[in-house]
Coordinates of C-alpha atoms in Angstrom, one line a residue:
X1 CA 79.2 78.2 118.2
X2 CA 81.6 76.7 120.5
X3 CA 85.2 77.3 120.1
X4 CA 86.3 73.8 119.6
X5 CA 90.3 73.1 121.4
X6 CA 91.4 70.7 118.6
X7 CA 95.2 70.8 118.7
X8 CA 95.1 70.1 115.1
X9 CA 92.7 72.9 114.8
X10 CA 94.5 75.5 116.3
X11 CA 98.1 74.4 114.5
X12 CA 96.3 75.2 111.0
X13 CA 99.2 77.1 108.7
X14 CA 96.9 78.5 106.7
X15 CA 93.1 79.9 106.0
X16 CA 90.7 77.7 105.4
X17 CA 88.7 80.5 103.7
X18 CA 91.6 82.3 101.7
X19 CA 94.8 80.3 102.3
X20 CA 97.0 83.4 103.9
X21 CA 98.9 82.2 106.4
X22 CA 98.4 81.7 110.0
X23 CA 99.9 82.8 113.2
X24 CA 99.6 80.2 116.1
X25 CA 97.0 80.9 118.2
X26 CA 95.2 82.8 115.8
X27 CA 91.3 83.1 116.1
X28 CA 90.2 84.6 113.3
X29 CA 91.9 85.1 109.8
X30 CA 93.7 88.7 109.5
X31 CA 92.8 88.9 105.4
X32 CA 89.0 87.4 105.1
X33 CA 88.0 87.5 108.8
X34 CA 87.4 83.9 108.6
X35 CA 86.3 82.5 112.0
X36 CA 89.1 79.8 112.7
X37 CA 86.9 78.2 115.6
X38 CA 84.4 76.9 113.3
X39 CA 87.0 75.2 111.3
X40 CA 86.1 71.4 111.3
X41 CA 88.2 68.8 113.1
X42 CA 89.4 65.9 110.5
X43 CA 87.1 63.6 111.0
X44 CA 89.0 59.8 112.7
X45 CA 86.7 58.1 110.7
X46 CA 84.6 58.4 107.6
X47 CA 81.1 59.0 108.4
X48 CA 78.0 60.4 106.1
X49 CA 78.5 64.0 104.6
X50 CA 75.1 65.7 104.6
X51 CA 76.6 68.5 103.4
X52 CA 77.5 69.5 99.9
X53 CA 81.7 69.0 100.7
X54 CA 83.8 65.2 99.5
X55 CA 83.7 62.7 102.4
X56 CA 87.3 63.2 103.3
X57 CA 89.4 65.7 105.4
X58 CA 90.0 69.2 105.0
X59 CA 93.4 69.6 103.7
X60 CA 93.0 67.0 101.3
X61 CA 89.6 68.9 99.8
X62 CA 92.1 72.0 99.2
X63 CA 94.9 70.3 97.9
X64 CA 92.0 69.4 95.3
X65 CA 90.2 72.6 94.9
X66 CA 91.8 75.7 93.5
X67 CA 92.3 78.6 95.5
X68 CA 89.7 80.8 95.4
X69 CA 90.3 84.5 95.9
X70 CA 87.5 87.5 94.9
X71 CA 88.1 90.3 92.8
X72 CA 89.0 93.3 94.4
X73 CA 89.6 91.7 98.1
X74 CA 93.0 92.9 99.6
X75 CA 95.5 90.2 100.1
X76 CA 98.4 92.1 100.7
X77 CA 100.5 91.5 104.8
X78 CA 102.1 94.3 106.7
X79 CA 105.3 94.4 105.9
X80 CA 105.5 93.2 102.2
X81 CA 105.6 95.4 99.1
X82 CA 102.8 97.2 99.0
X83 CA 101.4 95.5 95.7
X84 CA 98.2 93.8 95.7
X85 CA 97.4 90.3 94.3
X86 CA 94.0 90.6 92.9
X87 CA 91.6 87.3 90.9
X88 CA 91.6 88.2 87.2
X89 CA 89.1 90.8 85.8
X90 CA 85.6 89.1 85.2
X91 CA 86.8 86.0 87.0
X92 CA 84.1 84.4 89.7
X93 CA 85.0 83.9 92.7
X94 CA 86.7 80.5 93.4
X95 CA 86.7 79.8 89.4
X96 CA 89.4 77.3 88.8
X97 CA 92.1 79.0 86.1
X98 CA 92.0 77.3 82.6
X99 CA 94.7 75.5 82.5
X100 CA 93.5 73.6 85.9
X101 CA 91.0 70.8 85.7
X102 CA 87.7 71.7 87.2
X103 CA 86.4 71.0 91.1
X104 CA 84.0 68.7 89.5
X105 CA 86.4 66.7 87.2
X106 CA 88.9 66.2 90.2
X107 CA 86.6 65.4 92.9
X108 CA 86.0 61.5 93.7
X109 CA 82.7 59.6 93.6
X110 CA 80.1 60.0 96.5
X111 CA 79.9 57.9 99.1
X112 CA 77.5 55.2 97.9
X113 CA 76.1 54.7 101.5
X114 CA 74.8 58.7 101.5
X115 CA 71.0 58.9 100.6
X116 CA 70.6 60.7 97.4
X117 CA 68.8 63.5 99.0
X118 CA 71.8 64.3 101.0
X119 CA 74.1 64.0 97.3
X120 CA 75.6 67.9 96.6
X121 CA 73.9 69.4 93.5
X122 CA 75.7 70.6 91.2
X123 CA 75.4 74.6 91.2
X124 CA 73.9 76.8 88.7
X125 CA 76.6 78.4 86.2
X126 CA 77.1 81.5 87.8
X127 CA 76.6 80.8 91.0
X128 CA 78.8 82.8 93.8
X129 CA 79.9 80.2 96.3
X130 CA 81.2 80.6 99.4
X131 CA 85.3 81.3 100.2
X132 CA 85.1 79.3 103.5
X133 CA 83.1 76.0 103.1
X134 CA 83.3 76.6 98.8
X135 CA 80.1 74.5 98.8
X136 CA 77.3 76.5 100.0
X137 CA 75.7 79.2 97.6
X138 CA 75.9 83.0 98.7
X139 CA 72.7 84.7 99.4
X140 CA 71.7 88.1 98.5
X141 CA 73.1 89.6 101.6
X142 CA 76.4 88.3 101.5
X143 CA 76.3 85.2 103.6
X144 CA 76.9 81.2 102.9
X145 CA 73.5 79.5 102.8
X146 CA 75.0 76.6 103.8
X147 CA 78.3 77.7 106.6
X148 CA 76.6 81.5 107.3
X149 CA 80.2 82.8 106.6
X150 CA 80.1 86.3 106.0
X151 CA 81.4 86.9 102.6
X152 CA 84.2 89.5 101.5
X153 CA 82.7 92.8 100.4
X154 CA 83.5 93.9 97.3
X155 CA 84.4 97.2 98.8
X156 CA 86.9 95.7 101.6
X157 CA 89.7 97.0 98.7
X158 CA 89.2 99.1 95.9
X159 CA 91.6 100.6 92.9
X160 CA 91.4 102.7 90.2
X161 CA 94.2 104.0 87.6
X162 CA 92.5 106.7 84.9
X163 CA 95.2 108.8 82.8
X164 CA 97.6 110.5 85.3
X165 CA 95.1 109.9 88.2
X166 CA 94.8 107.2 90.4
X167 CA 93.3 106.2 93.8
X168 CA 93.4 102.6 96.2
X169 CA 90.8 102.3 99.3
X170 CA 91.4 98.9 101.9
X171 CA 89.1 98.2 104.8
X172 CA 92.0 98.5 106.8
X173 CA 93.2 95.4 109.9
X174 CA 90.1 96.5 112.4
X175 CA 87.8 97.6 110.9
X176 CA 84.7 95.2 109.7
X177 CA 84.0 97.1 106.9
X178 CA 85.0 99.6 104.2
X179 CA 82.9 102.9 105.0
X180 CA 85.2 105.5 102.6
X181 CA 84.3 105.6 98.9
X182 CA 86.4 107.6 96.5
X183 CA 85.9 109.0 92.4
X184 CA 88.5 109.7 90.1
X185 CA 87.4 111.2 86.7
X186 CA 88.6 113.5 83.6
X187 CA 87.2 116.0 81.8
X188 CA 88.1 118.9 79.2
X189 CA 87.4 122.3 79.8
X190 CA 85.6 124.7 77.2
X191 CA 89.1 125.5 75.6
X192 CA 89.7 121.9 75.3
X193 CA 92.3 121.7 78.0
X194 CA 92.2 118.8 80.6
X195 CA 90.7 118.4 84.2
X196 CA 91.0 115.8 86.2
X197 CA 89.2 115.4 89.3
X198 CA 89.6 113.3 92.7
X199 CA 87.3 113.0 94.9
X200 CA 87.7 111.1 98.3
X201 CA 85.4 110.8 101.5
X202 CA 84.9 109.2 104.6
X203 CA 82.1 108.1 106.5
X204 CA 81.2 108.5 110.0
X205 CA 81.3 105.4 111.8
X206 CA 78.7 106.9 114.3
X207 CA 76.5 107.6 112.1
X208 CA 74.0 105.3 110.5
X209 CA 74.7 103.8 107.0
X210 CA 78.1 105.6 106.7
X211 CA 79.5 103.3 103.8
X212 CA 76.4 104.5 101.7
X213 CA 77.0 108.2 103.2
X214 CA 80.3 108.2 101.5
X215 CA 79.1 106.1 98.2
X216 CA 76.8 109.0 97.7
X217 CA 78.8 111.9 98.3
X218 CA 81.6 110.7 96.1
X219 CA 79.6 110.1 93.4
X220 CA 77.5 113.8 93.5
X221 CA 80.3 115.5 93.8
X222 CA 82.2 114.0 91.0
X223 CA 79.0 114.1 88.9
X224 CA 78.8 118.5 89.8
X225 CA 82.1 118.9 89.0
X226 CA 82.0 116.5 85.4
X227 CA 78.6 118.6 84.5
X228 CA 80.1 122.0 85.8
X229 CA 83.9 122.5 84.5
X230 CA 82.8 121.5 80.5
X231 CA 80.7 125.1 80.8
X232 CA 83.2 127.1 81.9
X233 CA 82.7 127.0 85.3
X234 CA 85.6 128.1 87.4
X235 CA 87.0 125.3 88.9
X236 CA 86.9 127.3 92.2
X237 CA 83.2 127.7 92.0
X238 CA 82.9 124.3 90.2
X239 CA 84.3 122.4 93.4
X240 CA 82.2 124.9 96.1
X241 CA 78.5 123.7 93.7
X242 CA 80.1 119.9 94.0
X243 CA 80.3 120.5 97.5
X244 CA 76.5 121.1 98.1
X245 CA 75.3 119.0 95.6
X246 CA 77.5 116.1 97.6
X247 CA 75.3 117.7 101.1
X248 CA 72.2 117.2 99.4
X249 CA 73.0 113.6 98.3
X250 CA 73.7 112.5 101.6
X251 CA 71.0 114.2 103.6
X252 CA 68.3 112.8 101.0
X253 CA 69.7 109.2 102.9
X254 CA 68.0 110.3 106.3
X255 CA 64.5 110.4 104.2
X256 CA 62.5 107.3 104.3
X257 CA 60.2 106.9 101.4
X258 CA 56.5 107.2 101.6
X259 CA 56.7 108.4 105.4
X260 CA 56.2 111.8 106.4
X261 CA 59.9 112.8 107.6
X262 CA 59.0 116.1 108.0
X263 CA 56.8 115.9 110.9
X264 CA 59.3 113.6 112.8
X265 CA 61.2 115.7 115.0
X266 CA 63.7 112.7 115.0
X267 CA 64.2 112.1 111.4
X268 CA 68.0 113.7 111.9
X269 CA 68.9 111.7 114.6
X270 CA 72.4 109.5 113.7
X271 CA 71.1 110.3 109.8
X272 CA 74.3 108.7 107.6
X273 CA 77.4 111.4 107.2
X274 CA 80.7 111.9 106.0
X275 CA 83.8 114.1 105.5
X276 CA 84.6 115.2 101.9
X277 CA 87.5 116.3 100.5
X278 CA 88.4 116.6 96.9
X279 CA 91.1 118.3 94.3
X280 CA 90.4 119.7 90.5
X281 CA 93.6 120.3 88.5
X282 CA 92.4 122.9 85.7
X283 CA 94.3 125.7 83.9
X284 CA 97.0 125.1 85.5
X285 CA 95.3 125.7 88.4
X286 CA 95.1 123.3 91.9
X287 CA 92.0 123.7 93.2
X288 CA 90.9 122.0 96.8
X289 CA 87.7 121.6 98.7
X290 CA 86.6 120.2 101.9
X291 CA 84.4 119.7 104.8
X292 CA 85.7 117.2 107.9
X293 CA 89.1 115.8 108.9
X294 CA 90.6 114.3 105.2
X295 CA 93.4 116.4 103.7
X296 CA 95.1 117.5 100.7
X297 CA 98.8 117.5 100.4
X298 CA 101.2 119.1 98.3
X299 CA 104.5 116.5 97.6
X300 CA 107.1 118.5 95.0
X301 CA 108.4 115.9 92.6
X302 CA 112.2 118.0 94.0
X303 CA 112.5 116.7 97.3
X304 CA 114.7 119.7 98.3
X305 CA 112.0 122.1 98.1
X306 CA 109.2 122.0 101.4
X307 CA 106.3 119.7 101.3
X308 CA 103.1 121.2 102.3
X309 CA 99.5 120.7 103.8
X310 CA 96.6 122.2 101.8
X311 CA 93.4 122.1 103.9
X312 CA 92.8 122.9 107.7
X313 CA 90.5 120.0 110.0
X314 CA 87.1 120.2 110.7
X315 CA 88.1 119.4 114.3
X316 CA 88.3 119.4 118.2
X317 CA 92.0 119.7 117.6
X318 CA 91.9 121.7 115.0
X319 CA 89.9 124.3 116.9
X320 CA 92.4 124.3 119.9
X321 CA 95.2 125.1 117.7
X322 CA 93.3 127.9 115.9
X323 CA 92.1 129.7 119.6
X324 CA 95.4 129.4 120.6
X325 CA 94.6 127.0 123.6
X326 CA 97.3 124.3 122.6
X327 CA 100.0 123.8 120.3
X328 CA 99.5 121.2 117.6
X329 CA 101.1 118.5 119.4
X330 CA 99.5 118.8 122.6
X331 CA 96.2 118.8 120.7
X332 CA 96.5 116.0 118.8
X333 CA 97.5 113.6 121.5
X334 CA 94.2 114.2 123.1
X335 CA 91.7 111.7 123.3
X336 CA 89.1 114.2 121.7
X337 CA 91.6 115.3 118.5
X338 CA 89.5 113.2 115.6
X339 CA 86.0 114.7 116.9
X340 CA 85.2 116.3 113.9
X341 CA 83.4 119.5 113.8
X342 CA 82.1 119.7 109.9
X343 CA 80.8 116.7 107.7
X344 CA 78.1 115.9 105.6
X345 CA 74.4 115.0 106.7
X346 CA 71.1 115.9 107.3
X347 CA 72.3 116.4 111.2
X348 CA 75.2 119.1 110.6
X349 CA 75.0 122.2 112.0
X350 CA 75.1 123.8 109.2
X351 CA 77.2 123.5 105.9
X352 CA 80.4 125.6 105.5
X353 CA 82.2 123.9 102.2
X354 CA 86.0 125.1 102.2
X355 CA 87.6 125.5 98.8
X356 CA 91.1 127.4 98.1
X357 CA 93.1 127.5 94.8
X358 CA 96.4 127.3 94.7
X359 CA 98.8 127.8 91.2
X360 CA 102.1 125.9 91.4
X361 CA 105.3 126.8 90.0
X362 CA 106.9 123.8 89.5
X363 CA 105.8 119.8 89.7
X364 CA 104.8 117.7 92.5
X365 CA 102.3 115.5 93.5
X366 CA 98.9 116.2 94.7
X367 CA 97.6 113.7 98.0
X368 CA 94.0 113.7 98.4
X369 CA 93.7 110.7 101.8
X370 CA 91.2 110.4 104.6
X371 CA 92.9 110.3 108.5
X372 CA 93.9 106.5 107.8
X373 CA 96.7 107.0 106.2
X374 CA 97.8 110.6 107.9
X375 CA 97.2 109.6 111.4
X376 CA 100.4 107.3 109.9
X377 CA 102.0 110.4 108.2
X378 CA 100.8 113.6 110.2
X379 CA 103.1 116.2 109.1
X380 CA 103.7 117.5 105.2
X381 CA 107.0 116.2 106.2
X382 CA 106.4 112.1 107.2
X383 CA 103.5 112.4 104.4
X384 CA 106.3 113.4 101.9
X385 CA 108.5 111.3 103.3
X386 CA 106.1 108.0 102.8
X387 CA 105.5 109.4 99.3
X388 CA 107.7 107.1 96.9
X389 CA 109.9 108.7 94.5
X390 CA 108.1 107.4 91.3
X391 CA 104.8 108.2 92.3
X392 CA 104.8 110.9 89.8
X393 CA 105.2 108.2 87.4
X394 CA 103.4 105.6 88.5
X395 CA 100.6 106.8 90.8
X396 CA 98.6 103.7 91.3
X397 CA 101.7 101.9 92.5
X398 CA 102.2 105.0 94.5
X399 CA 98.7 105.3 96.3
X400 CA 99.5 101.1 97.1
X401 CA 102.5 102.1 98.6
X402 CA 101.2 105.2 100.2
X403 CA 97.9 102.2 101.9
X404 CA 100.7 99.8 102.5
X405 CA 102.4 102.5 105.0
X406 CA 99.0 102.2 106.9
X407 CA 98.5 98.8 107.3
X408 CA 102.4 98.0 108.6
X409 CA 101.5 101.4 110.9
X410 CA 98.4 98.8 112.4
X411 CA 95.4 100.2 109.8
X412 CA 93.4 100.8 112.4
X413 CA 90.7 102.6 110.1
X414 CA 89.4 102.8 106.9
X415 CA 92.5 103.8 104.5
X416 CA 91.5 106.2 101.2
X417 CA 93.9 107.9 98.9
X418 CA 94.3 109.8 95.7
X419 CA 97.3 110.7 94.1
X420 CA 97.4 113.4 91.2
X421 CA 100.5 113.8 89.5
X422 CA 100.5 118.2 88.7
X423 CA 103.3 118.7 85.9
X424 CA 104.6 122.3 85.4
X425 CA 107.4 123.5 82.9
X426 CA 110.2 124.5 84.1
X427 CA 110.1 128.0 85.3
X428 CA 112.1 130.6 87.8
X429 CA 112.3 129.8 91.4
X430 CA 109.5 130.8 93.4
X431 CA 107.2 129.3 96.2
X432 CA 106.2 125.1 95.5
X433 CA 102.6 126.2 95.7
X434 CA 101.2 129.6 96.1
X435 CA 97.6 130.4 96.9
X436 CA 95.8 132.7 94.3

């Protein structure tokens, strides 16, 4: 499609598709990725619609038609508070709000000199239609039938609040789509005393499929551990069995049904994967298990007292540090620092899950995040730092707050975290988090 030099095209204030607004010169819409080149030109005259859209101009079709902004899609700008203004539960997409007279009601008569076969129909109830052109049904792979806009995915932003835990995932300012997945869950152990569980992962951008790499593992592990922990299971062992049972989910996505995979000496080759890394709080127990380059850190709700990290990288840089070839700084400011050397997929070397327990002695905060938001908030320091100071009490808000710091950092990837507020009686001094 050409790229049309319209001045009144390129002077547009705000998104055709989602109505954030625009930056001169802007090509393509930071929020919904809308393609501002194939924004329409008022027309000078007023020709023959064949398309299901009023015979009139743009901005006067919007000043009709109710803003229309899907559930769960991130419309948040670097910069502003970190909350999230999200369409109402159950709402469709583009659905006027009661109290607003209906697209239909409001919109004038048709031309009477356009043939009736060219007349817009009115949709199905139900129908999903498209943010950009909000005429043209969406078909079952995400695209306007009528504009071919790509649609926003329903993973581009995702939260969840349970209980005490919560967790927020956002497609991030680059990236095209969201490839980390996350679960959040509670159970009761065998004595009746709660678990809660958080698990997070991120897939591998190189590898094939990586969104549903990361759907998978999330979900397996947090199944292990909900099946495991009621028994009596040790959360320890509990999180090392949710671990492999997240492997084997993900390596069954390199098999292709009704082939014979085994005899294909290829069958591995860029087979989906992704990095795992997940937290059980248990019997007053912190329990943390990983494979890849997401972390696990330790915030105490007393500022005074040292931060800490919890897991060690799968990675280049990690490895440097470890063999004593580099100091951390000099490692991580190489090009090769995020090559990971652990994940998940039927192409790993081989499977080495991490796990450690740890048994706090006072409160803090438990951050479970993939490298989006710590490649903005490296040390236990700047992560603790970026931490607000009611996160204990209000995690969601927190883990918005915590994916806000990303995006006004440039949110150059995927951004994942979960935040698990760990409450302890007060006891003696000691260390914030010693591991058993």
């Amino acid at each position: 499609m050409k790229m049309s030099q319209n001045p009144q095209e390129t002077a547009l204030s705000k998104c055709p598709g989602c109505e954030e607004p625009l930056e001169p010169g802007d090509l393509f819409c930071g929020a919904c990725g809308y393609d501002l080149s194939a924004v329409p030109a008022p027309p000078q005259d007023h020709p023959t619609i064949a398309v299901a859209v009023p015979a009139e101009n743009g901005a006067a079709a919007a000043a009709r038609t109710p803003a229309a902004r899907p559930a769960a899609v991130r419309f948040d700008e670097p910069g502003g508070s970190g909350d999230f203004e999200l369409a109402a539960p159950g709402a469709a997409p583009g659905a006027a709000p009661a109290s607003t007279p209906s697209a239909e009601a409001s919109a004038p008569a048709p031309d009477p000199r356009t043939p009736a076969a060219e007349l817009p129909s009115t949709p199905p109830a139900g129908t999903k239609l498209c943010v950009a052109c909000r005429a043209g049904r969406v078909d079952n792979d995400g695209y306007c039938e009528n504009c071919g806009h790509a649609q926003p995915r329903e993973r581009d932003h995702m939260e969840q609040e349970l209980g005490s835990v919560a967790a927020v995932s956002d497609r991030g300012l680059r990236h095209h789509r969201n490839e980390d997945s996350f679960a959040v869950s509670t159970t009761a152990l065998p004595d009746g005393s709660p678990a809660v569980v958080a698990i997070v992962c991120d897939g591998v951008s190189s590898a094939s499929r990586p969104d549903e790499a990361s759907a998978a593992a999330a979900s397996a592990a947090n199944e292990a551990l909900l099946e495991s922990l009621p028994r009596g299971t040790h959360p320890q062992q509990a999180m090392h069995e949710a671990i492999v049972a997240a492997s084997e989910s993900v390596n069954s996505l390199a098999e292709e049904p009704g082939q014979a995979m085994e005899h294909d000496p290829h069958r591995h080759r860029n087979a989906p994967a992704c990095t795992l890394v997940g937290a059980v709080m248990a019997g007053g127990l912190l329990v943390v298990g990983w494979v890849g380059d997401s972390r696990v850190y330790w915030v105490p709700d007393d500022r005074t007292n040292p931060p800490a990290r919890l897991t060690e990288d799968d990675s280049w840089a990690a490895q440097m540090v470890s063999a004593g070839l580099m100091n951390e700084a000099e490692a991580y400011a190489d090009e090769r620092a995020h090559a990971i050397t652990g994940w998940l997929g039927a192409d790993a070397y081989e499977l080495e899950p991490h796990t450690a327990s740890f048994k706090p002695d006072r409160s803090g905060l438990v951050v479970v995040c993939t490298d989006g938001l710590w490649n903005y908030a490296e040390s236990a320091a700047e992560m603790a730092a970026a931490v607000p100071a009611d996160a204990q009490l209000r995690p969601l808000h927190g883990a918005q707050v915590l994916v806000g710091h990303a995006l006004d950092g440039g949110g150059h990837d995927n951004v994942t975290v979960a935040l698990l507020p760990f409450a302890v009686p007060p006891q003696g001094a000691g260390s914030a988090c010693g591991n058993t």
